[in-house]
mmCIF file of N, CA and C in Angstrom:
data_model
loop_
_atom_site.group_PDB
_atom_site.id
_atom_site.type_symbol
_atom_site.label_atom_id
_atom_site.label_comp_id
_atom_site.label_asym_id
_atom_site.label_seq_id
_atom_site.Cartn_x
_atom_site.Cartn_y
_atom_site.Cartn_z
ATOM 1 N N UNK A 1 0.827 -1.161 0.000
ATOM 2 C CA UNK A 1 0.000 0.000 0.000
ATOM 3 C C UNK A 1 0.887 1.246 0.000
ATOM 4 N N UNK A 2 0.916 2.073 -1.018
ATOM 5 C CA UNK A 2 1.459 3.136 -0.933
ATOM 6 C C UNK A 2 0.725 4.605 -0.453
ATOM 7 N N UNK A 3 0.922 5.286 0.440
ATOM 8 C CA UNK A 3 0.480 6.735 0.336
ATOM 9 C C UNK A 3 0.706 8.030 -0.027
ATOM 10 N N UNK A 4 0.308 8.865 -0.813
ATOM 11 C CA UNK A 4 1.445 10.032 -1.100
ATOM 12 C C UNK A 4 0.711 11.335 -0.176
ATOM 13 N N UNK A 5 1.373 12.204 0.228
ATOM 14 C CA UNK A 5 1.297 13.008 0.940
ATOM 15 C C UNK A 5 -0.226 14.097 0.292
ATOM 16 N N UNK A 6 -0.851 14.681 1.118
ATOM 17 C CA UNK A 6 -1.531 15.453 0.170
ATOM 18 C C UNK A 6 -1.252 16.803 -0.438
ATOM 19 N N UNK A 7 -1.819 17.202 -1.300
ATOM 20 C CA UNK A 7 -0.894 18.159 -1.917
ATOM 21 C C UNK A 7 -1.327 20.166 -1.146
ATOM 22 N N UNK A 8 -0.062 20.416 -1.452
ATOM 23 C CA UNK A 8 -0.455 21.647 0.105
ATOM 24 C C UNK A 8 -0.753 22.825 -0.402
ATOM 25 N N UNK A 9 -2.027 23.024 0.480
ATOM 26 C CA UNK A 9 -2.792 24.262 0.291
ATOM 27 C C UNK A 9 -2.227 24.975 0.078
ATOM 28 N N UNK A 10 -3.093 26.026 -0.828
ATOM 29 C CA UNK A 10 -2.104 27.218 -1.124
ATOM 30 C C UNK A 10 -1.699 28.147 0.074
ATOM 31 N N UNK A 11 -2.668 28.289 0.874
ATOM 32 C CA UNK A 11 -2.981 28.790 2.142
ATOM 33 C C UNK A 11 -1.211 28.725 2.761
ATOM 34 N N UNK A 12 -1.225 27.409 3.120
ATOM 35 C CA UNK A 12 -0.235 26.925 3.580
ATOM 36 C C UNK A 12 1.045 27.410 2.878
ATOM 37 N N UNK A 13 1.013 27.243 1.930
ATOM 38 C CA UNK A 13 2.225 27.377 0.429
ATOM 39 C C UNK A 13 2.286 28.952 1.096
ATOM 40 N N UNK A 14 1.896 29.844 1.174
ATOM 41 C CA UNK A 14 1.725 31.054 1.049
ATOM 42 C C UNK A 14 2.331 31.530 2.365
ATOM 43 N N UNK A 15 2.306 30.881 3.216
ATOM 44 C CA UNK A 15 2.670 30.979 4.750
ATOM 45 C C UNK A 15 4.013 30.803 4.418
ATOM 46 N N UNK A 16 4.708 30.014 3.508
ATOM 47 C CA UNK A 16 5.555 28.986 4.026
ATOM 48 C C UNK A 16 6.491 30.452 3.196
ATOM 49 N N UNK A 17 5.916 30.321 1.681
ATOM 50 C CA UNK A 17 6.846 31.325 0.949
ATOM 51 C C UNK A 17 7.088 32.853 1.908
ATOM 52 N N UNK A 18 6.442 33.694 2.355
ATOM 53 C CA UNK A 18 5.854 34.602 3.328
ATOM 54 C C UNK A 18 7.300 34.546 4.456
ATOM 55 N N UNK A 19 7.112 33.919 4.350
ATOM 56 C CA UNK A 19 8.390 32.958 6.346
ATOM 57 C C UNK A 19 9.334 32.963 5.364
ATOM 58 N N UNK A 20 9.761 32.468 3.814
ATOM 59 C CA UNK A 20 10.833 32.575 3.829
ATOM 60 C C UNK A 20 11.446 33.903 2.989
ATOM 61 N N UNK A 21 10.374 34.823 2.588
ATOM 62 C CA UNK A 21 10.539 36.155 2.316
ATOM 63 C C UNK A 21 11.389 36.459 3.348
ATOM 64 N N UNK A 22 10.482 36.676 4.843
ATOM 65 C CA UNK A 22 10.924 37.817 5.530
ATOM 66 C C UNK A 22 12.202 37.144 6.244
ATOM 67 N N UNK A 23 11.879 36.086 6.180
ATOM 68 C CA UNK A 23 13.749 35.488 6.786
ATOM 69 C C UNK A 23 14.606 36.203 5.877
ATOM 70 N N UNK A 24 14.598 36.260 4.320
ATOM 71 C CA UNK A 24 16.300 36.887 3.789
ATOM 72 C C UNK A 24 15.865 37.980 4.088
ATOM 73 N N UNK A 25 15.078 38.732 4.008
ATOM 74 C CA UNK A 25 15.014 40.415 3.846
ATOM 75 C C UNK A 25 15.246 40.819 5.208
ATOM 76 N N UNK A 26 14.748 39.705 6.146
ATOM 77 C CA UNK A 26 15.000 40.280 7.887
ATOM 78 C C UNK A 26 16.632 40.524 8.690
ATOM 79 N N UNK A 27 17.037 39.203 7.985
ATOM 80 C CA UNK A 27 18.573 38.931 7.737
ATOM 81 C C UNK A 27 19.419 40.054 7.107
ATOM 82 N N UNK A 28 18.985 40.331 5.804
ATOM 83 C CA UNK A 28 19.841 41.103 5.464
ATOM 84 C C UNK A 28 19.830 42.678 5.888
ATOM 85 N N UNK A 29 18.725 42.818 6.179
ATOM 86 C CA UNK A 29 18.627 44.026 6.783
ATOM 87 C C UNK A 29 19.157 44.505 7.992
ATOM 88 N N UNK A 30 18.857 43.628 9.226
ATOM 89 C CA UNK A 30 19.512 43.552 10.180
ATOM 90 C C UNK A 30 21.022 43.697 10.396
ATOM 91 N N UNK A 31 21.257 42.619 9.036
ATOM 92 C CA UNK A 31 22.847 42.261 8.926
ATOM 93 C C UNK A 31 23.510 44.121 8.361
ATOM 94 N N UNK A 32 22.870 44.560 7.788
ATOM 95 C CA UNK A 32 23.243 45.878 6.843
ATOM 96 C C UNK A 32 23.499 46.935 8.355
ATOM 97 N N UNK A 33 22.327 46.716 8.751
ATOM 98 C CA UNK A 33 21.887 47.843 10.356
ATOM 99 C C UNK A 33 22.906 47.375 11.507
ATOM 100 N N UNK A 34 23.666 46.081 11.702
ATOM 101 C CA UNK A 34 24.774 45.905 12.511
ATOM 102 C C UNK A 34 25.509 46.420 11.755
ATOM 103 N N UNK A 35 26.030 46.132 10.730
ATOM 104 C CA UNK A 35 27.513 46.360 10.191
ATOM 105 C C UNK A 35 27.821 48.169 10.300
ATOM 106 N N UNK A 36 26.575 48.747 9.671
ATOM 107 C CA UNK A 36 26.736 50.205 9.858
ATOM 108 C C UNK A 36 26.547 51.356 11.279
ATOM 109 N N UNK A 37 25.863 50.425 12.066
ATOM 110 C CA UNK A 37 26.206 50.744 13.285
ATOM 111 C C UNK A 37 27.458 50.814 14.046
ATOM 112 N N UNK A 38 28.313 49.703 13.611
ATOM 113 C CA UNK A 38 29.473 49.368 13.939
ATOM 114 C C UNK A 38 30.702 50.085 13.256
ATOM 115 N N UNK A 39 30.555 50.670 11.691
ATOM 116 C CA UNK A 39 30.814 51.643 11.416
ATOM 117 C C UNK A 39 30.780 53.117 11.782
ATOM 118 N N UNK A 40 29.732 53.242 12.266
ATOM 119 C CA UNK A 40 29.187 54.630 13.004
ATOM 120 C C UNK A 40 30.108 54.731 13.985
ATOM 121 N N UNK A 41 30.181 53.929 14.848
ATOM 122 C CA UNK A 41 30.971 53.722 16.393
ATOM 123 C C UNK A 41 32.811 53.916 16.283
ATOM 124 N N UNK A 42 33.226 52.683 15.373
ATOM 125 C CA UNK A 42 34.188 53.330 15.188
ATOM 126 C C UNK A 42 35.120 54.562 14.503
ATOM 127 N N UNK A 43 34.478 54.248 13.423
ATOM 128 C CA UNK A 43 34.825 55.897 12.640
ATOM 129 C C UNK A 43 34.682 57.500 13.602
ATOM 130 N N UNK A 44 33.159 57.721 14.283
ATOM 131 C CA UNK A 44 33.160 58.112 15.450
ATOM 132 C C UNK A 44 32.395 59.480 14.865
ATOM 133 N N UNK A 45 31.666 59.318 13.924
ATOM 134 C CA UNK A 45 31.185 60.279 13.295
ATOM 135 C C UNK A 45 29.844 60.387 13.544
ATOM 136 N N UNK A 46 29.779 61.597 14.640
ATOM 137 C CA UNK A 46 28.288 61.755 15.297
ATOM 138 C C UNK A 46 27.415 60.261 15.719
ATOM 139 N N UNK A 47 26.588 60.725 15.883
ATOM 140 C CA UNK A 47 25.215 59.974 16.233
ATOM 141 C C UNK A 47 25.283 58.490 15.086
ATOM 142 N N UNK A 48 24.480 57.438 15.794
ATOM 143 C CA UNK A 48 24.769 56.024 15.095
ATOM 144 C C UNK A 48 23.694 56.007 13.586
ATOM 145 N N UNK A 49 23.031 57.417 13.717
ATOM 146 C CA UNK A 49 22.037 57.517 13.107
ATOM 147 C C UNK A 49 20.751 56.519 12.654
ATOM 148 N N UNK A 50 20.303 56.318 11.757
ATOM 149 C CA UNK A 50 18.914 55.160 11.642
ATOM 150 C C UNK A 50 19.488 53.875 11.314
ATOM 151 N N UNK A 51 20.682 53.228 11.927
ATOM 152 C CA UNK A 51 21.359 51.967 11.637
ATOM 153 C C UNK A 51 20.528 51.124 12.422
ATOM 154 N N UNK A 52 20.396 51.861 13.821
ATOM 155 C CA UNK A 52 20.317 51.016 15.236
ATOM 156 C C UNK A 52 18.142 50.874 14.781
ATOM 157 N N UNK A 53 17.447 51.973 14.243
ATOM 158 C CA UNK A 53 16.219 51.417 13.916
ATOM 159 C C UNK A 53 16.145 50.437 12.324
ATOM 160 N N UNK A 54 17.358 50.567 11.768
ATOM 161 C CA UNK A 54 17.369 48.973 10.586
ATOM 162 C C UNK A 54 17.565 47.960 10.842
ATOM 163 N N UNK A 55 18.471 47.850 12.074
ATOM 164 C CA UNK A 55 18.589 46.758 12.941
ATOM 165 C C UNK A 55 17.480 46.036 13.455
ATOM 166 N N UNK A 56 16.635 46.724 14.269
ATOM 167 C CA UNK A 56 15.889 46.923 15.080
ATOM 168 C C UNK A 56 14.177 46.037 13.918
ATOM 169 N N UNK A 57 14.319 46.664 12.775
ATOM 170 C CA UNK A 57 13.185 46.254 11.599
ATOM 171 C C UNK A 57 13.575 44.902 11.272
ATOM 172 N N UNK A 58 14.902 44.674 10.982
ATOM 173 C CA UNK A 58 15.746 43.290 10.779
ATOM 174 C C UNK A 58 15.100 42.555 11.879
ATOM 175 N N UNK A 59 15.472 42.869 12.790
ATOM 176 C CA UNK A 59 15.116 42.284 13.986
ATOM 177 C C UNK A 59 13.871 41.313 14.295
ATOM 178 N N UNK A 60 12.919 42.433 13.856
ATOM 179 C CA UNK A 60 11.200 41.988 13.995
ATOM 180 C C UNK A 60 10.761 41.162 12.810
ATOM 181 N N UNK A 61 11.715 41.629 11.688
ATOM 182 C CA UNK A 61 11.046 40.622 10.356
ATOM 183 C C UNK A 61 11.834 38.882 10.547
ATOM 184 N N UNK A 62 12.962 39.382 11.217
ATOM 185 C CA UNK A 62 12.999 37.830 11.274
ATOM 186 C C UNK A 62 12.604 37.240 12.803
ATOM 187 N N UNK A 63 11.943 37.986 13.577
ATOM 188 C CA UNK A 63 11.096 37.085 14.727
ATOM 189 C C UNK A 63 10.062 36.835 13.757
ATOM 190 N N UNK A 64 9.561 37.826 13.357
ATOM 191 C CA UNK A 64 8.103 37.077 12.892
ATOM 192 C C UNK A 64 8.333 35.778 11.565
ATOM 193 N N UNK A 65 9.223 36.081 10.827
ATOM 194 C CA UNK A 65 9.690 34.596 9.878
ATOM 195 C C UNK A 65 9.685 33.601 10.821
ATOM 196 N N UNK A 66 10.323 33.312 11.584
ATOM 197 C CA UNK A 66 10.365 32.618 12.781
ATOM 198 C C UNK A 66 9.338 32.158 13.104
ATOM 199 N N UNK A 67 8.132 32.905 13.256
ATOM 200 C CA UNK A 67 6.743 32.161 13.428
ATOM 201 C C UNK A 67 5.793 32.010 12.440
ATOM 202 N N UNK A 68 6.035 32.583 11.715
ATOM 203 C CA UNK A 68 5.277 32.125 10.031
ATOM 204 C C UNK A 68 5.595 30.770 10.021
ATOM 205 N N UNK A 69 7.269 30.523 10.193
ATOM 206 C CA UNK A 69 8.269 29.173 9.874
ATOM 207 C C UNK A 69 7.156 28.219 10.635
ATOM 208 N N UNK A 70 7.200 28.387 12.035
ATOM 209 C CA UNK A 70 6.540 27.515 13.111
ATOM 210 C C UNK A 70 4.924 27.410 12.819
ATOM 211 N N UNK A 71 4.272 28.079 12.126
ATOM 212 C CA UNK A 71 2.953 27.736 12.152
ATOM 213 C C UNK A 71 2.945 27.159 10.771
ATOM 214 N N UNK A 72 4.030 27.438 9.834
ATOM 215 C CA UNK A 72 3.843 26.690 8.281
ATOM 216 C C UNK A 72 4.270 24.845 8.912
ATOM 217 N N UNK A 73 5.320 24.624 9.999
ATOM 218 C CA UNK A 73 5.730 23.404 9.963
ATOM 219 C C UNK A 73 4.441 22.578 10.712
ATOM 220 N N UNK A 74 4.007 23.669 11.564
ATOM 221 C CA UNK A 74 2.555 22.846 12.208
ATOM 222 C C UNK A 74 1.087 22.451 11.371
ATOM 223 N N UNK A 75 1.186 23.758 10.072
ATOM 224 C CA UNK A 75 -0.274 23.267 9.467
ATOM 225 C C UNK A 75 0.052 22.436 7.966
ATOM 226 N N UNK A 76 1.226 22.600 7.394
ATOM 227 C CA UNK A 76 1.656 22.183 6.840
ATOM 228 C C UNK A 76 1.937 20.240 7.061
ATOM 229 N N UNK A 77 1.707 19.658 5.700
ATOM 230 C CA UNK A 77 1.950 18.346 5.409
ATOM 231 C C UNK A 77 3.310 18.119 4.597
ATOM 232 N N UNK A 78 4.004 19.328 4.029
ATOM 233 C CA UNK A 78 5.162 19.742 3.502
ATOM 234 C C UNK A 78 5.931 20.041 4.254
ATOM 235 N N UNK A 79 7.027 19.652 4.792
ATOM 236 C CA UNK A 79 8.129 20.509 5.882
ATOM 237 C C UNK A 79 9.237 21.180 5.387
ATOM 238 N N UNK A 80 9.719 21.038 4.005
ATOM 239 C CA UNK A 80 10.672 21.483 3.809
ATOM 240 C C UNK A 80 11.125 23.315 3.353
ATOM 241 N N UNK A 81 9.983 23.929 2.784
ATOM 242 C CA UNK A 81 10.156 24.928 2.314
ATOM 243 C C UNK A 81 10.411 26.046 3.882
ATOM 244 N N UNK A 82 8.714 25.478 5.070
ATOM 245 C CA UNK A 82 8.823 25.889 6.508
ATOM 246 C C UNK A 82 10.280 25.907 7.041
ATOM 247 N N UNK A 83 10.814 24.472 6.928
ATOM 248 C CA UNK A 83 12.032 24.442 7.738
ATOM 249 C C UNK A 83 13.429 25.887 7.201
ATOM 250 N N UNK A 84 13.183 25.559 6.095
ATOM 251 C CA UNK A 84 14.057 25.970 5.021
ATOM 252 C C UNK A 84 14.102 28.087 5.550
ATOM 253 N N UNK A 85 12.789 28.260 5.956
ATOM 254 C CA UNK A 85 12.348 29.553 6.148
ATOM 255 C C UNK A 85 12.689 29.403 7.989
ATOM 256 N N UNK A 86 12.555 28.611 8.824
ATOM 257 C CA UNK A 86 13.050 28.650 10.168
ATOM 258 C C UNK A 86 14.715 28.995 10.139
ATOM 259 N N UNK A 87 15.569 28.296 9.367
ATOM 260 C CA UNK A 87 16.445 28.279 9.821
ATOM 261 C C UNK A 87 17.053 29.329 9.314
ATOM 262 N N UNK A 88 17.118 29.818 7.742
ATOM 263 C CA UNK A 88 17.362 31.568 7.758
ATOM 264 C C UNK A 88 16.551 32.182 8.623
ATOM 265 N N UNK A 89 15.763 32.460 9.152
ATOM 266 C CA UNK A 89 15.077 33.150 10.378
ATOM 267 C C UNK A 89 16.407 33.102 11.734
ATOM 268 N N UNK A 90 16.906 31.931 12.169
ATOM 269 C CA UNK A 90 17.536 32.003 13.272
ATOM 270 C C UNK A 90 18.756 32.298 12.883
ATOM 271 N N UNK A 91 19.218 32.551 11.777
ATOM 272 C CA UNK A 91 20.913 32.405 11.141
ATOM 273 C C UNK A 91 21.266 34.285 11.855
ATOM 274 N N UNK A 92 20.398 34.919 11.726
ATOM 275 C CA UNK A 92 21.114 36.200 12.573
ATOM 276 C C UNK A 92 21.306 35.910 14.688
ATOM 277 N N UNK A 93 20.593 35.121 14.947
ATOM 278 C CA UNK A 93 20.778 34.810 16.263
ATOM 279 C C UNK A 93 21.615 34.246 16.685
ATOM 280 N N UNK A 94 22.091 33.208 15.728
ATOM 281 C CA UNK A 94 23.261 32.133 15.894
ATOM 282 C C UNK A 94 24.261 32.380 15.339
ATOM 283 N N UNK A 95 24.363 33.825 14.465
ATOM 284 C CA UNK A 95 25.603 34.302 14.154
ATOM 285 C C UNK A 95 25.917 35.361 15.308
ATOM 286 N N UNK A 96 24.883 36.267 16.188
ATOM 287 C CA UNK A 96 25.051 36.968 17.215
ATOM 288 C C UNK A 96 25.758 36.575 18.128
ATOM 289 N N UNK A 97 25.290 35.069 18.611
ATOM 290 C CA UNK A 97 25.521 34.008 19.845
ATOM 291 C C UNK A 97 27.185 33.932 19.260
ATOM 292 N N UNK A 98 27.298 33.399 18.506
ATOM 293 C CA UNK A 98 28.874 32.645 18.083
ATOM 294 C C UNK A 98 29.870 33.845 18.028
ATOM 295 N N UNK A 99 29.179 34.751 17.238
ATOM 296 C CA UNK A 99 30.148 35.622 17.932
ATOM 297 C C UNK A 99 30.516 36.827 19.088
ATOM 298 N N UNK A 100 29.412 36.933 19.908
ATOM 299 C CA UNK A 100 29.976 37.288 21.902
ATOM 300 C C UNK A 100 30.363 35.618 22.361
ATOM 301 N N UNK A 101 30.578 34.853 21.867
ATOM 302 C CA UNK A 101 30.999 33.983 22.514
ATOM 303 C C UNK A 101 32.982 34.143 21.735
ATOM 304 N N UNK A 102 33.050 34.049 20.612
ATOM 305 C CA UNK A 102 33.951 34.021 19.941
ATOM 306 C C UNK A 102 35.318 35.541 20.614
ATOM 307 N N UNK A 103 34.133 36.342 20.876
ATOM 308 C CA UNK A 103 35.063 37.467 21.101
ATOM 309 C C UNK A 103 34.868 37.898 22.967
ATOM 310 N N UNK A 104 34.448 36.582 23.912
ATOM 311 C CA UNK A 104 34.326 36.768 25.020
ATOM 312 C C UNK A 104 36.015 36.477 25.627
ATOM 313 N N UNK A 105 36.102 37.376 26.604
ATOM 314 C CA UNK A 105 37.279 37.290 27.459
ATOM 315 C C UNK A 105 37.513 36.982 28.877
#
């Protein structure tokens, strides 16, 4: 007896693509809003200006990918596109973590 999976709502499909939108765009944004913050600081040129609120947008688009991810892997019969959108979602957290750990003294 064979079974094949059923084929996934668009509903679902839409969640899943959605989660993995805002994972790169949350990522890269974030990633853009650290790096130039960090520029700001050392160069030393005034105020950090709107880095620290691109960060901050980065920030929220990839919490919420993060739970798009988690409700696509729960309603979803497809896991891979969800997963695929979780784990760029956490790739700015676990690059944060690795490195205050990397540069702890």
């Amino acid at each position: 007896m064979t079974s094949t999976a059923p084929p996934l709502r668009p509903v679902h499909k839409g969640i899943a693509i959605t989660a993995l939108l805002l994972a790169v765009v949350g990522a890269a944004t974030g990633y853009w809003g650290f790096v130039s913050g960090i520029d700001y600081a050392l160069t030393g040129s005034g105020g950090p200006g709107p880095s620290i609120i691109v960060f901050f947008v980065g920030a929220g688009l990839s919490v919420a990918a993060v739970v798009l991810a988690i409700i696509g892997l729960v309603l979803s019969s497809r896991k891979a596109l969800p997963t695929v959108a979780l784990v760029i979602g956490l790739l700015p957290i676990a690059a944060l973590i690795v490195g205050a750990l990397f540069n702890r003294r």
